[in-house]
Coordinates of C-alpha atoms in Angstrom, one line a residue:
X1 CA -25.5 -19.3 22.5
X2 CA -26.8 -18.8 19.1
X3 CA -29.2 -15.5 17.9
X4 CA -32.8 -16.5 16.6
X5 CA -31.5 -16.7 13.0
X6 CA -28.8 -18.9 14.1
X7 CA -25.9 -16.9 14.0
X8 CA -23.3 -16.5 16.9
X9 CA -23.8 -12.7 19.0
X10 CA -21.1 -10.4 19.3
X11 CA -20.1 -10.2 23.0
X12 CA -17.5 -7.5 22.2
X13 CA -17.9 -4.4 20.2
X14 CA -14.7 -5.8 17.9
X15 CA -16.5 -9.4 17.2
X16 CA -18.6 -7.2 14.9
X17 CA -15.9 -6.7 12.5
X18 CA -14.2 -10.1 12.9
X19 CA -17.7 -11.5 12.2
X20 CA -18.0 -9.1 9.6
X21 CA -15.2 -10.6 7.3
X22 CA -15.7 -14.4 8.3
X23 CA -19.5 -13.9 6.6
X24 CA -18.8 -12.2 4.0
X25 CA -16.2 -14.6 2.7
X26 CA -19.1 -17.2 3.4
X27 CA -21.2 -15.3 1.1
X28 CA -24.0 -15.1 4.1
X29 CA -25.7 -12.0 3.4
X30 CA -28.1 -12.9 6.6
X31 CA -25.3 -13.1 8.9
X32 CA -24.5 -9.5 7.9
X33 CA -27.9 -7.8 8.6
X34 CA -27.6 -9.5 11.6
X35 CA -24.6 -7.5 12.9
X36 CA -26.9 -4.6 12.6
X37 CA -29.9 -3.2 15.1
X38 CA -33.1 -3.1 12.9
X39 CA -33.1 0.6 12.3
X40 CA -29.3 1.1 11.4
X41 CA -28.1 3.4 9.1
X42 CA -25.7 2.0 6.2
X43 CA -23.5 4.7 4.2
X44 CA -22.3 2.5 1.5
X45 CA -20.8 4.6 -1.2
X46 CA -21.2 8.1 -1.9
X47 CA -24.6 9.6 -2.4
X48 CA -25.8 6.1 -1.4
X49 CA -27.3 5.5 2.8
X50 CA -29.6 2.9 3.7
X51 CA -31.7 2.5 6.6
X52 CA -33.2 -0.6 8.1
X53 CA -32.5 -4.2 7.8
X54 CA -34.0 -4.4 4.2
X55 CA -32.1 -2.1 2.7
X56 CA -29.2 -3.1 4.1
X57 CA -30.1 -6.7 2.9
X58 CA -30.1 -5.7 -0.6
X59 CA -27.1 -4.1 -0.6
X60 CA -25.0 -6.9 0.8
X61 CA -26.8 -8.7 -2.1
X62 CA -25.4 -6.6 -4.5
X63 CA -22.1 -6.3 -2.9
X64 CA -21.7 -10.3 -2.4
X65 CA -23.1 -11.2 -6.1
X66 CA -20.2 -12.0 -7.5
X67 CA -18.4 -13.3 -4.3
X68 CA -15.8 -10.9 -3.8
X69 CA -12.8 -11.7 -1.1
X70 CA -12.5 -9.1 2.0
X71 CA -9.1 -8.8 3.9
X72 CA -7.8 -5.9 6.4
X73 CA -4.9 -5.1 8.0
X74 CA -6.4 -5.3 11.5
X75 CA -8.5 -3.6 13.7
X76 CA -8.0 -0.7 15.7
X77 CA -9.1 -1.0 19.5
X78 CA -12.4 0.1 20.4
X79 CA -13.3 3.6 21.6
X80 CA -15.8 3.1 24.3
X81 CA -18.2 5.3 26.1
X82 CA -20.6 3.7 28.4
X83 CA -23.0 1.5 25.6
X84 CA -22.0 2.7 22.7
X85 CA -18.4 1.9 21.4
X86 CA -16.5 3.1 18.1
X87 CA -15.0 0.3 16.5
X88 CA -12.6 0.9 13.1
X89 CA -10.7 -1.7 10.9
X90 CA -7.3 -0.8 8.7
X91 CA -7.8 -1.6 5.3
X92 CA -5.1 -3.4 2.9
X93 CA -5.8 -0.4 0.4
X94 CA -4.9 2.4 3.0
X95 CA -8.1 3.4 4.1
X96 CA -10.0 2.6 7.2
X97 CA -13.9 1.9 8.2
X98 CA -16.0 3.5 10.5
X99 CA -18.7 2.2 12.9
X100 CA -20.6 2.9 15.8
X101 CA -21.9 -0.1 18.1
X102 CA -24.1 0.3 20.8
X103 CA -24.3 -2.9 23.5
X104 CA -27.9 -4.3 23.7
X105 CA -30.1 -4.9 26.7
X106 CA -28.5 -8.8 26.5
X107 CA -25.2 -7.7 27.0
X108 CA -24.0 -8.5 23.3
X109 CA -23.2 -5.8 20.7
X110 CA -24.7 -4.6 17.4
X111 CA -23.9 -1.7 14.5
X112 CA -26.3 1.1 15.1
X113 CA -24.0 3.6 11.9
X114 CA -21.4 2.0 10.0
X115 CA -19.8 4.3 7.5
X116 CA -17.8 2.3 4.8
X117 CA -14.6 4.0 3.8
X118 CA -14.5 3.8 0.0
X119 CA -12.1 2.8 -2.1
X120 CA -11.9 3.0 -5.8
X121 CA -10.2 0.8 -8.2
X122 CA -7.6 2.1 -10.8
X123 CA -9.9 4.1 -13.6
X124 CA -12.7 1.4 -12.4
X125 CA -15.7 2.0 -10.5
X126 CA -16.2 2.8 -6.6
X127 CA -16.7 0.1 -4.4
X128 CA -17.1 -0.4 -0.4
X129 CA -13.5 0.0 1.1
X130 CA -13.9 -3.4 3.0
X131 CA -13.4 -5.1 -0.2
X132 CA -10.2 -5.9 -2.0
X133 CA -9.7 -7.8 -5.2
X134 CA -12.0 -5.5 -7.0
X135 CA -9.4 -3.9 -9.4
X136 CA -10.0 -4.2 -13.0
X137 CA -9.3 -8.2 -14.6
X138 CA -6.6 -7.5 -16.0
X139 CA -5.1 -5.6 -13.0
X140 CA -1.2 -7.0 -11.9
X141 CA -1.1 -9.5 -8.8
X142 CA 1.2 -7.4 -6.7
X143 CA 1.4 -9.6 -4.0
X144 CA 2.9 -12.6 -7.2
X145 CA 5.2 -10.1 -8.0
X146 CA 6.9 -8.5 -4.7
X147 CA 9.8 -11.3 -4.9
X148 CA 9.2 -14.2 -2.9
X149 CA 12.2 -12.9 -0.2
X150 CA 10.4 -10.4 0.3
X151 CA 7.3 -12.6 2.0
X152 CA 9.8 -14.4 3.9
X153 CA 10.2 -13.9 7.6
X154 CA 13.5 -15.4 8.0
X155 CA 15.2 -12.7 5.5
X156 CA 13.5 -9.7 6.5
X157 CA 14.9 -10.5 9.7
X158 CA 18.1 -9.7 8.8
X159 CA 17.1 -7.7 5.5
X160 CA 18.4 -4.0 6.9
X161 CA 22.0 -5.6 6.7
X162 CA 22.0 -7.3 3.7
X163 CA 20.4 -3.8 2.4
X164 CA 23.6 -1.9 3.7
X165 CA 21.4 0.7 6.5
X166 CA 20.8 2.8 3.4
X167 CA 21.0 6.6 4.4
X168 CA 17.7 8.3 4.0
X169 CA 19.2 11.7 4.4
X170 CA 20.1 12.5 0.9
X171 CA 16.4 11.6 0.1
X172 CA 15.0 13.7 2.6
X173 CA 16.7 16.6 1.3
X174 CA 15.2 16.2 -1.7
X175 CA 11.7 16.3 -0.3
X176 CA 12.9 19.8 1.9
X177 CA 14.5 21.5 -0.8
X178 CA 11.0 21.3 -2.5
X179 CA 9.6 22.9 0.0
X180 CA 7.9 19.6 2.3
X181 CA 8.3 20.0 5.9
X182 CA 6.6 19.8 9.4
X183 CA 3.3 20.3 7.4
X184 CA 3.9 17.8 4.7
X185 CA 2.9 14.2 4.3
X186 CA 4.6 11.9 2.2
X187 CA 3.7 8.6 1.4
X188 CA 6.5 6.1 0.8
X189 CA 5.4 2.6 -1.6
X190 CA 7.1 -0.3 -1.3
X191 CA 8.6 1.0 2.4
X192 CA 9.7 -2.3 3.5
X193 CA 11.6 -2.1 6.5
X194 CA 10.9 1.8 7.2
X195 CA 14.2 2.7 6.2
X196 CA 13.1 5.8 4.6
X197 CA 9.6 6.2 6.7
X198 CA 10.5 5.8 10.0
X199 CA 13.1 8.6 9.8
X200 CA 10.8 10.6 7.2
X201 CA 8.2 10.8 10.3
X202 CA 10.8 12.7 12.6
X203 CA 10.9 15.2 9.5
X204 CA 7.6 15.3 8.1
X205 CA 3.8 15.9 9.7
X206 CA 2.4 13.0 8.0
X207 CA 4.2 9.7 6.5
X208 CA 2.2 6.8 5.0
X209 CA 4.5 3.6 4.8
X210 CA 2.6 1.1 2.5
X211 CA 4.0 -2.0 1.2
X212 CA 2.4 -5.2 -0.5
X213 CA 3.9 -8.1 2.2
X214 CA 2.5 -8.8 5.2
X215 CA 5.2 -9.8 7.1
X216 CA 7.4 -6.4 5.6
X217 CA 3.8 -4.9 7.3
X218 CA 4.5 -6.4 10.6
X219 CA 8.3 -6.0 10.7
X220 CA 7.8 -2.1 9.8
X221 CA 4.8 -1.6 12.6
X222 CA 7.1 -3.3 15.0
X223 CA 9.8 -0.4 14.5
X224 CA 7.6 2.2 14.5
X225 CA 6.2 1.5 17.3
X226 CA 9.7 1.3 19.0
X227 CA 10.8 4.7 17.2
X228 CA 7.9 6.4 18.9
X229 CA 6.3 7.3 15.3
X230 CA 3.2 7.9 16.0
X231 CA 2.8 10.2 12.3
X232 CA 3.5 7.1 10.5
X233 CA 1.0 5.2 9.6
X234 CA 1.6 1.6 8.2
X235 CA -0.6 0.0 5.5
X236 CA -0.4 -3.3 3.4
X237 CA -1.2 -1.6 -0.7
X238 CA 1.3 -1.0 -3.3
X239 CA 1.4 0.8 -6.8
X240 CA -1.9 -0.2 -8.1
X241 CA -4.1 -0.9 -4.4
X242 CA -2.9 2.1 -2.8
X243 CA -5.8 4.1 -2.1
X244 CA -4.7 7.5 -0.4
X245 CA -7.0 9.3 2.7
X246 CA -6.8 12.2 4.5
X247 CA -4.8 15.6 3.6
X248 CA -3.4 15.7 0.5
X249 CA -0.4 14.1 -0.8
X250 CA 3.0 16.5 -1.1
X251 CA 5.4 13.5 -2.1
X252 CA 5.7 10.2 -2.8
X253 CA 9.1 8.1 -2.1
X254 CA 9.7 5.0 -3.7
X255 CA 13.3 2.8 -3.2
X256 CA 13.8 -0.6 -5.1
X257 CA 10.2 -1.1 -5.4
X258 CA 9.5 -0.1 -9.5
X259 CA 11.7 -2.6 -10.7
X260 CA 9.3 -5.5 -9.0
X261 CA 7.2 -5.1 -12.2
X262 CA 7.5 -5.1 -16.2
X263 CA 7.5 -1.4 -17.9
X264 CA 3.8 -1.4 -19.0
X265 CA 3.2 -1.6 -15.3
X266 CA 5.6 1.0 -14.5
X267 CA 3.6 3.3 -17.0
X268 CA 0.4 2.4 -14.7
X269 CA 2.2 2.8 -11.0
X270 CA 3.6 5.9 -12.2
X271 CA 0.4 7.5 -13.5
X272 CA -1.2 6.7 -10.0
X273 CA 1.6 8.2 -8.3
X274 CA 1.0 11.6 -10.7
X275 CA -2.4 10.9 -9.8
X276 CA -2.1 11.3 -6.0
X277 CA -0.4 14.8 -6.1
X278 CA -1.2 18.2 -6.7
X279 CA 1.0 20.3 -9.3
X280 CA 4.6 20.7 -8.1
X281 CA 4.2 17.8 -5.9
X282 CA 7.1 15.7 -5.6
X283 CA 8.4 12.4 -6.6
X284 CA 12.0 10.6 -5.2
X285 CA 12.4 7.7 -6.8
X286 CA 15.1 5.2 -6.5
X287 CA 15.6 2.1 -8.3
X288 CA 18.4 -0.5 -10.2
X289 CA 17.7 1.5 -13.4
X290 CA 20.6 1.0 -15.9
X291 CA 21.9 3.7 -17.7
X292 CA 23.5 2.2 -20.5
X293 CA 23.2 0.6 -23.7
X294 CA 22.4 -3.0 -24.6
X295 CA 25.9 -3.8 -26.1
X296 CA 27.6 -2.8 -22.6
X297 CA 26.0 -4.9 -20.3
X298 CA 28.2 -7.7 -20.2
X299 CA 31.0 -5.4 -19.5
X300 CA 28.8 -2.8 -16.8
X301 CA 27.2 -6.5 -14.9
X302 CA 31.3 -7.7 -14.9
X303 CA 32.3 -4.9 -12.9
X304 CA 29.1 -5.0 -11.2
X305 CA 29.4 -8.9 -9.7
X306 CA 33.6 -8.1 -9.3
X307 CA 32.1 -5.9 -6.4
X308 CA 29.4 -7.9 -4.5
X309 CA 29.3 -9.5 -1.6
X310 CA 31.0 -13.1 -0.5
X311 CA 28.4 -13.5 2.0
X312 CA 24.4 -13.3 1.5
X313 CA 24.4 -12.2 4.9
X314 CA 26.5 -9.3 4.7
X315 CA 25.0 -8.2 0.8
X316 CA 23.7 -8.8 -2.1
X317 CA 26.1 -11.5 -4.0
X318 CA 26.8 -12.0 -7.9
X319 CA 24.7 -15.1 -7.9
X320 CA 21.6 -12.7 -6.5
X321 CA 22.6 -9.8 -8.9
X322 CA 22.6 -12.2 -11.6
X323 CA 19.1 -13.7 -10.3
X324 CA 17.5 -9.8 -10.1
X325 CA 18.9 -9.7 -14.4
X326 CA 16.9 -12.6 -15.3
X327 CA 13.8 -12.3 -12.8
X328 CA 12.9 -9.2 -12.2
X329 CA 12.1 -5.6 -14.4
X330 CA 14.8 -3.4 -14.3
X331 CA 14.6 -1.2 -17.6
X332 CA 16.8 1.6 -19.1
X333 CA 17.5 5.3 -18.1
X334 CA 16.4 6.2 -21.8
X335 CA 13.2 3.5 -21.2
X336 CA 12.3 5.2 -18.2
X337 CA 12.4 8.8 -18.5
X338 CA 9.9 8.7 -21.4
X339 CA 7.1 7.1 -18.6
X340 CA 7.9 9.8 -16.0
X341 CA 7.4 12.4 -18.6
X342 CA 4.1 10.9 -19.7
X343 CA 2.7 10.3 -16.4
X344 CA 3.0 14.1 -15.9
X345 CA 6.8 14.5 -14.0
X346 CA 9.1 17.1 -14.8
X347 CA 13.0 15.3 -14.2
X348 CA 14.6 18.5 -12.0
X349 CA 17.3 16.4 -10.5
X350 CA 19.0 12.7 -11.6
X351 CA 21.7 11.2 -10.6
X352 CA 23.4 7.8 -11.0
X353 CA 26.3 5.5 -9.3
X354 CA 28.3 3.0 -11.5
X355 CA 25.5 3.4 -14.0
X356 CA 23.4 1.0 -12.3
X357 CA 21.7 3.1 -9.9
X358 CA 19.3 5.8 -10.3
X359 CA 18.2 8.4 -7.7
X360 CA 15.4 11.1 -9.7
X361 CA 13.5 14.0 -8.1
X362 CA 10.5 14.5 -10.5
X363 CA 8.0 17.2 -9.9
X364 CA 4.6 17.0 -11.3
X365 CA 4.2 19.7 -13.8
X366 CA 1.1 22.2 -13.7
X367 CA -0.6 21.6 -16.7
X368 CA -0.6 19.3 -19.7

């Protein structure tokens, strides 16, 4: 069964979003009025509501003009309540959208409100939160540079062992001797696993894990949801699509994650991260950060590869060391410390292990 316009009916309140994405990827500004009773009510962006099929029409045109692509994380299970129904989808950036349905005389389902949660792009304009891909041109494709490993099923599996079962407790005392507690939420970038944010969630009211792969996503839902964590909240975004809702940010964690990207983006995912806190918030971040100069490094990465693992499966090995030197972005202590100040952080508390590895507490300083 077809509607009059030719488009399939919604026979469940959540077809309306999965019939939501699948046209506006075609473009088919129709089949989106469609998923709407004739007098709904559109709130599109701030400032901005529409009523009625026609205005709704012309916003779609707007929206789909230069054929956007629209992705989510999944939606949440509808809230139902006799005919009407609540239906909600978890956005890639972090947010979420909002909608009323309300089941028709013929059984099928259509949006009678629909509140858009908005995102915004860095420094760029605000756009509906269903869309994704709308970041300035010259924006970084996180997703190209989150290491290929890192999108592959078959080593997350066993990527908490060949990480070593990190201890977060160090790290969480950093956050508590700031003052974050019961009361706090913290949002961890580039989470991975949950090794930080599943134990962070047992300390802390509110804990946002959000990292760029989707199978990292999955793996990390799957052990919250055995943990119990019902604070943490998992979300597919990283340093420049992370778009933060609800209370305000207290700290921000971030382990192995920075070094993904080259030091003009650090500059950028740092700024952000000032961006999302108050004064005297707080920043932990970890990362391969070497703190030496360029005439030791033969002699710091020796030592380094004298101590790796035989076995991938146990550890990191030389040969992946020596891949991480020549792939990926890890800069110098003296490289670093100049972005953190300029992005805002005050360094209250740094220290490093075979000069290799950093571990800085930064707070945000009040003022200029």
């Amino acid at each position: 069964m077809t509607t009059a316009d030719g488009h399939p009916p919604a026979r469940a309140p959540e077809d309306l979003g999965e019939f939501f994405l699948q046209r506006a990827n075609a473009g088919d500004v129709e089949g989106l009025v469609a998923l709407y009773e004739p007098d709904a009510v559109l709130a599109f962006a701030p400032g901005r509501v529409v009523t009625g099929h026609d205005e709704i029409r012309g916003v779609y045109r707007e929206l789909l003009a230069d054929r956007p692509v629209f992705t989510s994380d999944g939606q949440r299970p509808p809230l139902r309540n006799g005919g009407l129904a609540l239906t909600s989808t978890r956005l890639p950036g972090g947010g979420t959208t909002a909608e009323v349905a309300r089941r028709q005389p013929d059984g099928t389902w259509l949006w009678a409100v629909d509140h858009a949660s908005l995102l915004s792009s860095l420094r760029g304009p605000v756009a509906a939160g269903r869309i994704t891909g709308m970041a300035e041109t010259w924006m970084l494709d996180e997703l190209a540079h989150a290491g290929p490993e890192h999108l592959d099923a078959a080593f997350i599996a066993g990527y908490d062992k060949k990480q070593g079962y990190p201890d977060p407790g160090e790290d969480l005392a950093a956050f508590e001797a700031r003052g974050l507690g019961r009361s706090s939420t913290v949002v961890d970038i580039g989470a991975g696993t949950g090794q930080f944010a599943i134990p962070a969630a047992g300390r802390f009211g509110r804990v946002v894990a959000a990292d760029v792969s989707p199978v990292m996503v999955d793996a990390l839902r799957q052990k919250a949801a055995t943990a119990g964590a019902g604070n943490l909240d998992c979300v597919r975004a990283g340093f420049f699509s992370y778009a933060h809702e609800g209370p305000p940010v207290d700290g921000v964690y971030t382990r192995n994650a920075l070094h993904q990207v080259p030091d003009f983006w650090k500059g950028i995912a740092l700024q952000r991260i000032a961006d999302m806190l108050p004064p005297g918030g707080v920043l932990r971040l970890r990362d391969l950060i070497f703190d030496f100069q360029p005439r030791e490094a033969s002699e710091i990465f020796a030592g380094w590869f004298a101590g790796a693992a035989a076995d991938p499966a146990d550890g990191y090995t030389a040969a992946d060391y020596a891949e991480h030197i020549r792939t990926e972005y890890s800069t110098y202590r003296w490289l670093l410390e100049p972005l953190l100040a300029a992005a805002g952080f005050e360094i209250v508390e740094v220290s490093f292990e075979r000069r290799l590895y950093g571990a800085y507490t930064c707070v945000k300083r009040y003022g200029p």
